[in-house]
Tab-separated table of C-alpha atoms in Angstrom:
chain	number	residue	atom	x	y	z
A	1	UNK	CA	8.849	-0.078	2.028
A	2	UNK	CA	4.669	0.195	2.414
A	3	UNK	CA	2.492	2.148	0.153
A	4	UNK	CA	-0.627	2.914	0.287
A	5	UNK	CA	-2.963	4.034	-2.834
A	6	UNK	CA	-6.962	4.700	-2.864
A	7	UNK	CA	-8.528	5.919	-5.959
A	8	UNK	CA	-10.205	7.931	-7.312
A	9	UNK	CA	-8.576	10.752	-5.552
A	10	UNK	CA	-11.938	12.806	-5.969
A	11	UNK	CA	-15.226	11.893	-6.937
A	12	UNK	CA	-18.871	13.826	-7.644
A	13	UNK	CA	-21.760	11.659	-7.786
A	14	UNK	CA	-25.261	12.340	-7.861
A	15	UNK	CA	-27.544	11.079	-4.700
A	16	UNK	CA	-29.193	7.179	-5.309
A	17	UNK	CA	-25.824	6.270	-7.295
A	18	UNK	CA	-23.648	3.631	-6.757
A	19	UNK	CA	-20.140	3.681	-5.050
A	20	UNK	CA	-16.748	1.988	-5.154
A	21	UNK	CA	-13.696	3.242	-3.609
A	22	UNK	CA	-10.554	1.113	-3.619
A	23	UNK	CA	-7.222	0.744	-1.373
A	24	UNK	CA	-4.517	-1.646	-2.058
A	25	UNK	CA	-1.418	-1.624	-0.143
A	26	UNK	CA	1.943	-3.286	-0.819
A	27	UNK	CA	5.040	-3.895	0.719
A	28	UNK	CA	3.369	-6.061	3.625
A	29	UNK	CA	1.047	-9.116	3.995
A	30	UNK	CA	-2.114	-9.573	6.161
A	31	UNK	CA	-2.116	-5.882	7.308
A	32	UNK	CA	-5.399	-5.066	9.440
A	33	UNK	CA	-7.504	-2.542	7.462
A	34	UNK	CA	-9.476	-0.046	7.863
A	35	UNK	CA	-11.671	2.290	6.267
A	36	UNK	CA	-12.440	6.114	8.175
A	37	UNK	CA	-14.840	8.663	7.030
A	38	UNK	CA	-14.215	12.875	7.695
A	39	UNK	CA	-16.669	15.326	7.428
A	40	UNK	CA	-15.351	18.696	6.529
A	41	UNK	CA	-13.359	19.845	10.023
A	42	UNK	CA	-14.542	16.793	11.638
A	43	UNK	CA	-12.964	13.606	13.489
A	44	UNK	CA	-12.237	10.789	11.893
A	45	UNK	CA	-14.639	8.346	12.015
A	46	UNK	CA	-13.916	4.443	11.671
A	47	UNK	CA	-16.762	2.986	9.143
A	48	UNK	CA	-14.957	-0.459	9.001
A	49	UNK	CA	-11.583	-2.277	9.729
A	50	UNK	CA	-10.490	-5.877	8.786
A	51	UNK	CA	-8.224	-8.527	10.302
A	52	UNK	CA	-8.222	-10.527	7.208
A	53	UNK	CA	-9.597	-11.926	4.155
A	54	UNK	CA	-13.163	-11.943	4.427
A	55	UNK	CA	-13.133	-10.723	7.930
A	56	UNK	CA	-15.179	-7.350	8.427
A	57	UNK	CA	-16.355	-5.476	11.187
A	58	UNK	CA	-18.786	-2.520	10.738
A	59	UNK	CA	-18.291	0.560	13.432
A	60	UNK	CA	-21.658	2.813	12.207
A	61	UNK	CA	-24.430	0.794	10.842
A	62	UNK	CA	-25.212	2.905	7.313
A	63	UNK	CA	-25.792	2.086	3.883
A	64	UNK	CA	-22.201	1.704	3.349
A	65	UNK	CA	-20.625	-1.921	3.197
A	66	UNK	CA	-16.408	-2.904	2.809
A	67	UNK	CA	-15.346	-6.232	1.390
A	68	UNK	CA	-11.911	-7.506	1.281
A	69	UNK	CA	-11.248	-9.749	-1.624
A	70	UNK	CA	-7.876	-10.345	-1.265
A	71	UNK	CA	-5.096	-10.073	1.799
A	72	UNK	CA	-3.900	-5.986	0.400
A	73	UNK	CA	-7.537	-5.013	-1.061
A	74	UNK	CA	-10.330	-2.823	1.022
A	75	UNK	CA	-12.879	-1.628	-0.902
A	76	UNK	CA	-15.519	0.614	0.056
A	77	UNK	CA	-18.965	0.452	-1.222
A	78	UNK	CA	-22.689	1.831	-1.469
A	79	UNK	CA	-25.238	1.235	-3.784
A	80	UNK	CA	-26.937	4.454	-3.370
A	81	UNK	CA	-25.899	7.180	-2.414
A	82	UNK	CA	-26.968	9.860	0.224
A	83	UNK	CA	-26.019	13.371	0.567
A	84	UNK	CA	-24.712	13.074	4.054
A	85	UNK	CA	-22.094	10.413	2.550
A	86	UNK	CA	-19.876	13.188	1.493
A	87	UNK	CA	-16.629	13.410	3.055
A	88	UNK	CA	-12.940	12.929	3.073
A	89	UNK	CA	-12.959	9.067	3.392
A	90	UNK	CA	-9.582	7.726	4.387
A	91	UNK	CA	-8.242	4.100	3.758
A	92	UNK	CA	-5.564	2.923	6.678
A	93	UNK	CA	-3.220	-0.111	7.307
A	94	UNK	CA	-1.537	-1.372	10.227
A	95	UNK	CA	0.156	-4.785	11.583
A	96	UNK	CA	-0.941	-5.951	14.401
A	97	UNK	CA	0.437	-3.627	17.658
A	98	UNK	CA	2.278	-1.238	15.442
A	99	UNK	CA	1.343	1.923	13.612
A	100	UNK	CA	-1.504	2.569	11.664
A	101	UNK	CA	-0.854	4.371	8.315
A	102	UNK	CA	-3.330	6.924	6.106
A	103	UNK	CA	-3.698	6.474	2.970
A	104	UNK	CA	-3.941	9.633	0.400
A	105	UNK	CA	-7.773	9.946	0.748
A	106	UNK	CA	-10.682	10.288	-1.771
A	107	UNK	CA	-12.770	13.404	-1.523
A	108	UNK	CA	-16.825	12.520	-1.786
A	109	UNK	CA	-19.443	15.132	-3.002
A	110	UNK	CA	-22.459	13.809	-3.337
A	111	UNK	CA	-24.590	16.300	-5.304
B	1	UNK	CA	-15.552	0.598	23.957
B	2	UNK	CA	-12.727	2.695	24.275
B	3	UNK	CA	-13.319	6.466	24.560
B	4	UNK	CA	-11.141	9.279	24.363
B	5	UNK	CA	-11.255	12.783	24.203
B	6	UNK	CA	-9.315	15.770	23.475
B	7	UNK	CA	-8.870	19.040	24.534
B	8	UNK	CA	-8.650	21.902	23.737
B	9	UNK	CA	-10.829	21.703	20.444
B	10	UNK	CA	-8.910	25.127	19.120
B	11	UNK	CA	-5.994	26.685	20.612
B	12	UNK	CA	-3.880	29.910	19.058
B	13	UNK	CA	-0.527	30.719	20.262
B	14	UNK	CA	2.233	33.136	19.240
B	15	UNK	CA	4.972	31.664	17.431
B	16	UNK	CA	7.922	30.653	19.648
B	17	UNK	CA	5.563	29.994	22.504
B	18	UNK	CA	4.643	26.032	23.703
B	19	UNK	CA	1.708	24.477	22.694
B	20	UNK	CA	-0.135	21.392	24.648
B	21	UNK	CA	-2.654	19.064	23.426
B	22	UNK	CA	-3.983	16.703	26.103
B	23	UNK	CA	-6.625	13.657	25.959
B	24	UNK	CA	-7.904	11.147	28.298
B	25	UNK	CA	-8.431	7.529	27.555
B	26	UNK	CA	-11.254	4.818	29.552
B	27	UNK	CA	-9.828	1.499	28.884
B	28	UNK	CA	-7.021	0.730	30.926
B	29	UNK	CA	-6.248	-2.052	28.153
B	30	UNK	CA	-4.915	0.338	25.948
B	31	UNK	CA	-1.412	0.179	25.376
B	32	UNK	CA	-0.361	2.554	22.406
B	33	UNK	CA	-0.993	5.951	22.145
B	34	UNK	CA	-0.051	7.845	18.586
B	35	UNK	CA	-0.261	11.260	17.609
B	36	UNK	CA	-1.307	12.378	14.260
B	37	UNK	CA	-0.920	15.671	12.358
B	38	UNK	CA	-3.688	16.605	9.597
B	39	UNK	CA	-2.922	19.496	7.260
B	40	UNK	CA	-5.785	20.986	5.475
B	41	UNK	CA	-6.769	18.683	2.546
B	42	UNK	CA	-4.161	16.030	3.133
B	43	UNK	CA	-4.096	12.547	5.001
B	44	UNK	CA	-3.191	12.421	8.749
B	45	UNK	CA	0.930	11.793	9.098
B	46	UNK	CA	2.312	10.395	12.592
B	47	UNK	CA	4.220	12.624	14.094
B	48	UNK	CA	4.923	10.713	17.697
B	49	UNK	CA	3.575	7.836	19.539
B	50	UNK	CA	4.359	6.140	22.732
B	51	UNK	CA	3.623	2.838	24.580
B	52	UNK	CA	2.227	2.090	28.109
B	53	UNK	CA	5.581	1.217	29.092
B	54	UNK	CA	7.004	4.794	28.996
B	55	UNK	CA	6.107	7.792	30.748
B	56	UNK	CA	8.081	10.295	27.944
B	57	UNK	CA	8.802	10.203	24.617
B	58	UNK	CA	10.815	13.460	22.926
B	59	UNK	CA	11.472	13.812	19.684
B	60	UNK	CA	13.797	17.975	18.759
B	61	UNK	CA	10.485	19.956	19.378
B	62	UNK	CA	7.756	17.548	19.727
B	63	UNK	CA	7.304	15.640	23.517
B	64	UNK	CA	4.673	12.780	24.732
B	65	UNK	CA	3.779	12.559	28.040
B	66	UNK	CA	1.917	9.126	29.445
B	67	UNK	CA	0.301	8.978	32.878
B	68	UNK	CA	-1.540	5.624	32.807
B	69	UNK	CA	-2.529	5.883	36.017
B	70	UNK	CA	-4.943	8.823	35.358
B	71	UNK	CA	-5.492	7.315	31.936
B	72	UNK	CA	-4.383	10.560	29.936
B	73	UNK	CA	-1.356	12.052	27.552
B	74	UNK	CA	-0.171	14.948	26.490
B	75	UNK	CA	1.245	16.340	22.991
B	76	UNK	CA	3.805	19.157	23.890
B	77	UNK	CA	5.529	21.139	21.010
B	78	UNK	CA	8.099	23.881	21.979
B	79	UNK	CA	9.394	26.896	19.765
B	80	UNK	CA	6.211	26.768	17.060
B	81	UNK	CA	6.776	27.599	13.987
B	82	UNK	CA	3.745	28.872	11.322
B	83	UNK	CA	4.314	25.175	9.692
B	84	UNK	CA	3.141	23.689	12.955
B	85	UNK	CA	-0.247	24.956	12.291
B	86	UNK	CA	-2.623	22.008	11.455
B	87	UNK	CA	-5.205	19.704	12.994
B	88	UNK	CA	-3.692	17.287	15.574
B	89	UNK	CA	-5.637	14.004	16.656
B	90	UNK	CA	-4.619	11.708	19.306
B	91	UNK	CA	-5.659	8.048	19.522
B	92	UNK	CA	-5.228	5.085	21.795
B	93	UNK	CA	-4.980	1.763	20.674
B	94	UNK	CA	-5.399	-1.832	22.242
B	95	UNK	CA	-2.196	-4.087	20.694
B	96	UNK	CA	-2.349	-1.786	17.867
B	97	UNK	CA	-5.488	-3.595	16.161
B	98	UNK	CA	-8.218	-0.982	16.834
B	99	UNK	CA	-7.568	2.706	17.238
B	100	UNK	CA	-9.929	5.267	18.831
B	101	UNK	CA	-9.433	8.785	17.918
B	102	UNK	CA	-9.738	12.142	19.866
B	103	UNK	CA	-11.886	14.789	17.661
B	104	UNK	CA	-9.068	16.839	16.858
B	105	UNK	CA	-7.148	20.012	17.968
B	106	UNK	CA	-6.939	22.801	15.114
B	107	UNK	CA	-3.433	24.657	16.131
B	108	UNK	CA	-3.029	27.851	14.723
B	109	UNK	CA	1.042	29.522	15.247
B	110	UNK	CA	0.297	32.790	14.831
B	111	UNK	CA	3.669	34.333	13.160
């Protein structure tokens, strides 16, 4: 069966600082992926999604970039931070006219 | 783009009574229609989902309702129970590649 893993599972990090959040999912190949950020009792908002390898498209302009180094890798990335970056951000997979699944989530505070 | 929206934003109800979530969708192109339920702190979970060639889905407590013609579908739970209280977002979906999201119904059973 699929899984789905991001880590860390919560982070704290001071404003200006770097970021890298990772998802990896297994049990499939080429999954479309995407990466969704939640403010606290907000929507979900889709930051970036990928068809493949390489191939990333960016839904909100910000100071946030993805890259996909390999087919079940999406990792999410900033090299400074701001304070409205906090949130709930949520990694997802799907194939291609099916479902799309969450992943457990990592929980931003930027401080 | 695709655009949907979801109403209401809060809704209360006595346990044992009905609940319905409803949301409207602009691209006619959309094809797939999943429901998602958020508890507090923890990823969204599909709970139902239904394609454009179906008018009703049921599944024990939980029904989908499609009406493609006036681009919008419904999330109907009977009998609610205090677990059914969480944040429930609706999405449509084009071949299952990109979803749009609703903002979210918080659903509070009151016991």
């Amino acid at each position: 069966s699929q899984t789905i893993h991001q880590w860390p599972a919560t982070l704290v990090q001071p404003v200006g600082s770097p970021l890298s959040l990772e998802c990896t999912v297994e049990g499939t190949s080429n999954p479309n992926l995407y990466w969704y950020r939640q403010a606290a009792g907000r929507g979900l908002q889709l930051l970036f999604y990928s068809v493949g390898i390489g191939q990333i498209s960016s839904e909100v302009p910000q100071n946030l970039s993805a890259s996909r180094p390999q087919d079940r890798q999406f990792i999410l990335s900033s090299k400074k931070l701001l304070l409205s970056d906090s949130g709930f951000y949520l990694c997802a997979w799907s194939q291609s006219g099916k479902t799309q699944y969450f992943g457990p989530g990592t929980r931003l505070l930027v401080l | 783009g695709e655009n949907v929206e979801q109403h209401p934003s809060t809704l209360s109800v006595q346990e044992g009574d009905s609940a319905v979530i409803k949301c409207t969708y602009s691209d006619s192109a959309s094809n797939y229609f999943p429901w998602y339920k958020q508890e507090l702190g923890k990823r969204p979970q599909l709970i139902i989902d239904i394609r454009s060639n179906v008018g009703e889905k049921k599944d024990q407590r939980i029904a989908v309702t499609l009406n493609k013609t006036a681009k919008h579908f419904s999330l109907h739970i009977t009998e609610t129970q205090p677990e059914d209280s969480a944040v429930y977002f609706c999405a449509a979906s084009i071949s299952g590649n990109q979803f749009y999201f609703g903002t979210g119904t918080s659903l509070t059973v009151i016991p």
